[in-house]
């Protein structure tokens, strides 16, 4: 796919490059913030599953206002993948479902709780919906467990969720900790994707709840208990679309020159992937060392010519 054809495909992808965001996901957080005022009074944040870092960029720009030395603000970003540095953001590399990573995050918040925890975590989707939804739910629960250790009472938790058939269980689990839970679909999130975001406000753990590193939320007996809820015991979570309706629709194709009379200018991606698996192959190709594909028929006729000669 050529450079401009990819740009034509997605207006948010293009806008992200123009505005210097590392990924189009930045607009999802910005649009959720438009409706929820997420950043008001917020000084300490955890960004889970943060690579390549566009949410961390949004947090740094909104909370620090460009002042990297603002010591009042703390942003801790975590991902399985390495992330290029962002001024003013503490970066950790690790798996959020692992106890050691959770402990490392928590160690940054001893004596000072976070006001906001965000998680845009997604597994590498397999296309098998049940499996993808299950893994996504486990990521969300791991994020929620870390949240119970670091979030201050009254704080906010925002996380990606896949709206699959068993999502009721997750709503119920979230409602144990947050009296206000809503589902949001930002305009920059494609309609074709089952992703949405839960916005959980006013963190209020149950009386006597002691955060536990062995993650009781991943205990499967909860599954049967909560999935069988019926009638008034079944939580109905409000669903809302967010993002200004005059904004761009992520499922539409737009002309390259968005403003009349202005020529289209190609912008390269703000942040290229770090150590992608194909890096070695690219390097070999540059130096013409990549193994050439050999046609077996040609090879055998060449070798028989040689033996004749
Ligand atoms: N919010 C990011 C941004 O704006 O740049 C994009 C996040 S991307 C959609 C999902 C990320 O989840 C990937 O970078 C992936 O490495 C991360 N992830 C998936 N499973 C994880 C896990 N178990 N622990 C930590 N990160 C994980």
Coordinates of C-alpha atoms and ligand atoms in Angstrom, one line a residue:
X1 CA 0.0 0.0 0.0
X2 CA 1.5 3.4 -1.0
X3 CA 2.0 6.2 1.4
X4 CA -1.0 8.4 0.3
X5 CA -3.4 5.5 -0.2
X6 CA -3.0 4.5 3.5
X7 CA -3.6 8.2 4.4
X8 CA -6.7 8.3 2.3
X9 CA -8.1 5.3 4.2
X10 CA -8.4 6.9 7.6
X11 CA -8.8 10.5 8.5
X12 CA -7.8 10.0 12.1
X13 CA -4.6 8.2 11.1
X14 CA -3.8 11.3 9.0
X15 CA -4.8 13.8 11.6
X16 CA -2.6 12.0 14.2
X17 CA 0.4 12.4 12.0
X18 CA -0.4 16.1 11.3
X19 CA -0.8 16.9 15.0
X20 CA 2.2 14.8 16.1
X21 CA 0.4 12.0 17.9
X22 CA 2.1 8.6 17.8
X23 CA -1.2 6.8 17.1
X24 CA -4.8 7.6 16.1
X25 CA -5.9 6.3 19.5
X26 CA -5.0 9.7 20.9
X27 CA -8.4 11.0 19.6
X28 CA -10.3 8.4 21.5
X29 CA -8.9 9.7 24.8
X30 CA -9.4 13.3 23.7
X31 CA -13.0 12.6 22.8
X32 CA -13.8 10.7 26.0
X33 CA -12.3 13.7 27.9
X34 CA -14.6 16.1 26.0
X35 CA -17.6 14.4 27.5
X36 CA -16.1 13.5 31.0
X37 CA -13.7 16.3 31.8
X38 CA -11.3 13.4 32.8
X39 CA -8.3 15.6 33.5
X40 CA -9.8 18.2 35.8
X41 CA -7.7 18.4 38.9
X42 CA -5.7 15.3 37.9
X43 CA -2.0 15.2 38.9
X44 CA -1.1 11.5 39.1
X45 CA -2.0 9.0 36.4
X46 CA -1.2 5.5 35.4
X47 CA -1.4 4.6 31.7
X48 CA -1.6 0.9 31.3
X49 CA -0.8 -0.8 27.9
X50 CA 0.6 2.5 26.7
X51 CA 2.7 1.7 23.6
X52 CA 3.4 3.4 21.2
X53 CA 2.4 6.2 23.6
X54 CA -0.3 8.5 22.1
X55 CA -2.4 8.4 25.3
X56 CA 0.7 9.2 27.4
X57 CA 1.4 12.1 24.9
X58 CA -2.2 13.4 25.5
X59 CA -1.7 13.1 29.3
X60 CA 1.7 14.8 29.2
X61 CA 0.3 17.7 27.1
X62 CA -2.9 18.1 29.0
X63 CA -1.5 17.7 32.6
X64 CA 1.9 19.2 32.2
X65 CA 1.0 21.8 29.7
X66 CA 4.4 21.5 28.1
X67 CA 6.3 21.9 31.4
X68 CA 8.4 18.8 31.7
X69 CA 9.7 19.8 35.1
X70 CA 6.3 20.2 36.7
X71 CA 7.0 17.9 39.7
X72 CA 3.4 17.9 40.9
X73 CA 2.4 15.8 37.9
X74 CA 3.3 12.1 37.8
X75 CA 2.5 9.9 34.7
X76 CA 3.6 6.2 34.8
X77 CA 3.2 4.4 31.5
X78 CA 3.5 0.6 31.2
X79 CA 3.5 -1.8 28.2
X80 CA 4.8 -5.2 27.1
X81 CA 6.5 -3.3 24.2
X82 CA 9.4 -0.8 24.5
X83 CA 8.2 2.7 24.0
X84 CA 10.3 5.7 22.7
X85 CA 10.7 8.2 25.6
X86 CA 8.2 10.9 26.3
X87 CA 9.5 13.9 28.3
X88 CA 7.9 13.8 31.8
X89 CA 6.6 10.2 31.5
X90 CA 8.0 7.4 33.7
X91 CA 8.1 4.3 31.5
X92 CA 8.0 0.7 32.6
X93 CA 8.2 -2.4 30.4
X94 CA 6.2 -5.5 31.5
X95 CA 3.1 -7.6 31.4
X96 CA 0.3 -6.1 33.5
X97 CA -1.1 -9.5 34.3
X98 CA 2.1 -10.3 36.1
X99 CA 2.5 -9.7 39.8
X100 CA 6.0 -8.3 39.4
X101 CA 4.8 -5.6 36.9
X102 CA 1.9 -4.7 39.2
X103 CA 4.3 -4.4 42.1
X104 CA 6.6 -2.1 40.1
X105 CA 3.7 0.2 39.2
X106 CA 2.5 0.2 42.8
X107 CA 6.0 1.1 44.1
X108 CA 5.7 4.4 42.2
X109 CA 2.5 5.3 44.1
X110 CA 3.5 4.6 47.7
X111 CA 2.0 7.3 49.9
X112 CA 0.5 9.2 47.0
X113 CA -2.4 7.7 45.2
X114 CA -3.3 8.2 41.5
X115 CA -6.3 10.3 40.5
X116 CA -6.8 8.5 37.2
X117 CA -5.9 5.1 35.7
X118 CA -6.4 4.5 32.0
X119 CA -6.0 1.2 30.1
X120 CA -6.2 0.9 26.3
X121 CA -4.9 -2.7 26.4
X122 CA -5.7 -5.0 23.6
X123 CA -4.4 -8.5 22.9
X124 CA -3.2 -9.4 19.4
X125 CA -6.6 -10.3 18.1
X126 CA -7.0 -13.8 16.7
X127 CA -10.3 -13.3 14.9
X128 CA -11.8 -15.9 17.1
X129 CA -14.3 -13.7 18.9
X130 CA -14.7 -15.8 22.1
X131 CA -11.0 -16.0 22.6
X132 CA -10.3 -12.3 21.9
X133 CA -13.1 -11.3 24.2
X134 CA -11.9 -13.6 26.9
X135 CA -8.3 -12.3 26.7
X136 CA -9.5 -8.7 26.6
X137 CA -11.6 -9.3 29.7
X138 CA -8.6 -10.7 31.6
X139 CA -6.5 -7.7 30.6
X140 CA -9.3 -5.4 32.0
X141 CA -9.4 -7.4 35.2
X142 CA -5.7 -7.2 35.6
X143 CA -5.9 -3.4 35.1
X144 CA -8.7 -3.2 37.6
X145 CA -6.7 -5.1 40.2
X146 CA -3.7 -2.8 39.8
X147 CA -6.2 0.1 40.0
X148 CA -7.5 -1.1 43.4
X149 CA -3.9 -0.7 44.7
X150 CA -3.1 2.7 43.3
X151 CA -6.3 4.7 42.8
X152 CA -7.5 7.2 45.4
X153 CA -11.0 7.1 46.7
X154 CA -13.2 9.1 44.3
X155 CA -10.7 8.6 41.4
X156 CA -11.5 7.5 37.8
X157 CA -10.7 4.4 35.8
X158 CA -11.1 4.3 32.0
X159 CA -10.5 1.1 30.1
X160 CA -11.0 -0.5 26.7
X161 CA -13.7 -3.2 26.7
X162 CA -14.9 -5.6 24.0
X163 CA -18.7 -5.6 24.0
X164 CA -19.2 -9.3 23.6
X165 CA -21.9 -11.6 24.9
X166 CA -20.5 -12.0 28.4
X167 CA -19.8 -8.4 29.1
X168 CA -22.4 -8.3 31.9
X169 CA -20.0 -10.0 34.1
X170 CA -17.4 -7.3 33.7
X171 CA -20.0 -4.5 34.3
X172 CA -21.0 -6.3 37.6
X173 CA -17.4 -6.6 38.7
X174 CA -16.7 -2.9 37.9
X175 CA -19.9 -1.9 39.7
X176 CA -18.5 -3.5 42.9
X177 CA -15.8 -0.8 43.0
X178 CA -17.4 2.2 41.1
X179 CA -21.0 3.5 41.6
X180 CA -20.8 5.2 38.2
X181 CA -20.0 3.0 35.2
X182 CA -20.8 4.1 31.6
X183 CA -19.8 2.7 28.2
X184 CA -18.5 5.1 25.6
X185 CA -17.9 4.7 21.9
X186 CA -15.7 7.6 20.7
X187 CA -16.4 8.8 17.2
X188 CA -12.8 8.0 16.3
X189 CA -13.4 4.3 17.1
X190 CA -14.6 2.5 14.1
X191 CA -18.2 1.2 14.1
X192 CA -16.9 -2.1 12.7
X193 CA -14.9 -2.6 15.9
X194 CA -16.5 -4.1 19.0
X195 CA -14.3 -2.0 21.2
X196 CA -15.7 0.6 23.5
X197 CA -14.5 2.2 26.7
X198 CA -15.8 1.9 30.2
X199 CA -15.6 5.1 32.2
X200 CA -15.8 4.3 35.9
X201 CA -16.1 7.2 38.3
X202 CA -15.9 7.8 42.0
X203 CA -13.8 4.9 43.1
X204 CA -15.4 3.5 46.3
X205 CA -14.2 0.0 47.2
X206 CA -16.5 -2.1 49.3
X207 CA -16.1 -1.6 53.0
X208 CA -13.2 -3.7 54.3
X209 CA -11.9 -4.5 50.8
X210 CA -8.2 -5.3 51.0
X211 CA -6.4 -5.1 47.6
X212 CA -4.9 -8.4 46.9
X213 CA -2.0 -9.2 44.6
X214 CA -3.3 -12.7 43.8
X215 CA -6.1 -11.0 41.9
X216 CA -9.3 -12.5 43.2
X217 CA -11.2 -11.0 40.3
X218 CA -9.6 -13.5 38.0
X219 CA -11.1 -16.3 40.1
X220 CA -13.5 -18.2 37.8
X221 CA -16.2 -18.9 40.3
X222 CA -17.1 -15.2 40.0
X223 CA -18.0 -16.0 36.4
X224 CA -20.8 -18.4 37.3
X225 CA -22.1 -16.3 40.2
X226 CA -22.4 -13.0 38.2
X227 CA -23.4 -14.4 34.8
X228 CA -26.5 -15.9 36.3
X229 CA -27.9 -12.6 37.7
X230 CA -31.4 -11.9 36.6
X231 CA -34.1 -9.1 36.8
X232 CA -33.2 -6.1 38.8
X233 CA -29.9 -7.7 39.9
X234 CA -28.6 -7.5 36.4
X235 CA -26.8 -4.2 36.0
X236 CA -27.8 -2.1 33.0
X237 CA -24.9 0.2 32.0
X238 CA -25.8 3.3 30.0
X239 CA -24.3 3.4 26.5
X240 CA -23.4 6.7 24.9
X241 CA -21.6 7.8 21.8
X242 CA -19.1 10.5 22.4
X243 CA -17.2 13.0 20.3
X244 CA -18.7 16.0 18.6
X245 CA -21.1 15.0 15.9
X246 CA -19.6 17.6 13.6
X247 CA -16.2 15.7 14.0
X248 CA -14.9 13.2 11.5
X249 CA -16.6 9.8 11.1
X250 CA -13.9 7.1 11.5
X251 CA -15.7 4.8 9.0
X252 CA -15.9 7.4 6.2
X253 CA -13.3 8.1 3.5
X254 CA -12.3 11.8 3.1
X255 CA -10.4 13.6 0.4
X256 CA -6.7 14.1 1.1
X257 CA -6.9 17.9 1.1
X258 CA -9.3 18.4 4.0
X259 CA -9.3 22.2 3.8
X260 CA -10.3 23.8 0.5
X261 CA -7.5 25.4 -1.4
X262 CA -4.8 23.7 0.7
X263 CA -2.5 21.1 -0.9
X264 CA -2.1 17.7 0.7
X265 CA 1.2 17.3 2.5
X266 CA 2.4 13.8 3.4
X267 CA 3.6 13.4 7.0
X268 CA 5.6 10.4 8.0
X269 CA 4.5 8.5 11.1
X270 CA 5.3 10.4 14.3
X271 CA 6.9 7.4 16.0
X272 CA 8.1 4.4 14.0
X273 CA 7.9 0.9 15.7
X274 CA 10.8 0.1 18.0
X275 CA 12.6 -3.2 17.2
X276 CA 9.8 -4.6 15.0
X277 CA 10.3 -8.3 14.1
X278 CA 11.0 -7.4 10.4
X279 CA 13.9 -5.1 11.3
X280 CA 16.6 -7.5 10.4
X281 CA 15.0 -8.3 7.1
X282 CA 14.8 -4.5 6.2
X283 CA 18.5 -4.1 7.1
X284 CA 19.5 -7.1 5.0
X285 CA 17.4 -5.8 2.0
X286 CA 19.1 -2.4 2.3
X287 CA 22.5 -4.0 1.9
X288 CA 21.2 -6.4 -0.7
X289 CA 21.9 -9.4 1.5
X290 CA 18.4 -10.7 1.7
X291 CA 18.2 -14.2 0.3
X292 CA 16.8 -14.1 -3.2
X293 CA 13.8 -16.4 -4.1
X294 CA 15.1 -19.2 -6.2
X295 CA 12.9 -20.8 -8.9
X296 CA 13.4 -24.6 -8.4
X297 CA 12.9 -25.4 -12.1
X298 CA 15.5 -22.8 -13.1
X299 CA 17.9 -24.0 -10.5
X300 CA 17.6 -27.7 -11.6
X301 CA 18.0 -26.8 -15.3
X302 CA 21.0 -24.6 -14.4
X303 CA 22.6 -27.4 -12.5
X304 CA 22.0 -29.9 -15.3
X305 CA 23.6 -27.4 -17.8
X306 CA 26.6 -27.2 -15.5
X307 CA 27.0 -30.9 -15.3
X308 CA 26.7 -31.2 -19.1
X309 CA 29.2 -28.5 -19.7
Ligands
LIG1 N1 -3.0 3.6 24.1 C1 -1.9 3.3 23.2 C2 -1.5 4.5 22.5 O1 -2.3 5.5 22.5 O2 -0.5 4.6 21.9 C3 -2.3 2.2 22.3 C4 -2.4 0.8 23.0 S1 -2.5 -0.5 21.9 C5 -4.1 -0.4 21.2 C6 -2.6 -1.9 22.9 C7 -1.3 -2.2 23.7 O3 -1.6 -3.1 24.7 C8 -0.2 -2.7 22.9 O4 0.9 -1.9 22.9 C9 0.2 -4.0 23.6 O5 1.6 -4.2 23.7 C10 -0.4 -3.8 25.0 N2 -0.6 -5.0 25.8 C11 -1.4 -6.1 25.5 N3 -1.3 -7.0 26.5 C12 -0.5 -6.4 27.5 C13 -0.1 -6.9 28.7 N4 -0.5 -8.1 29.2 N5 0.7 -6.1 29.5 C14 1.1 -4.9 29.0 N6 0.7 -4.4 27.8 C15 -0.1 -5.2 27.0

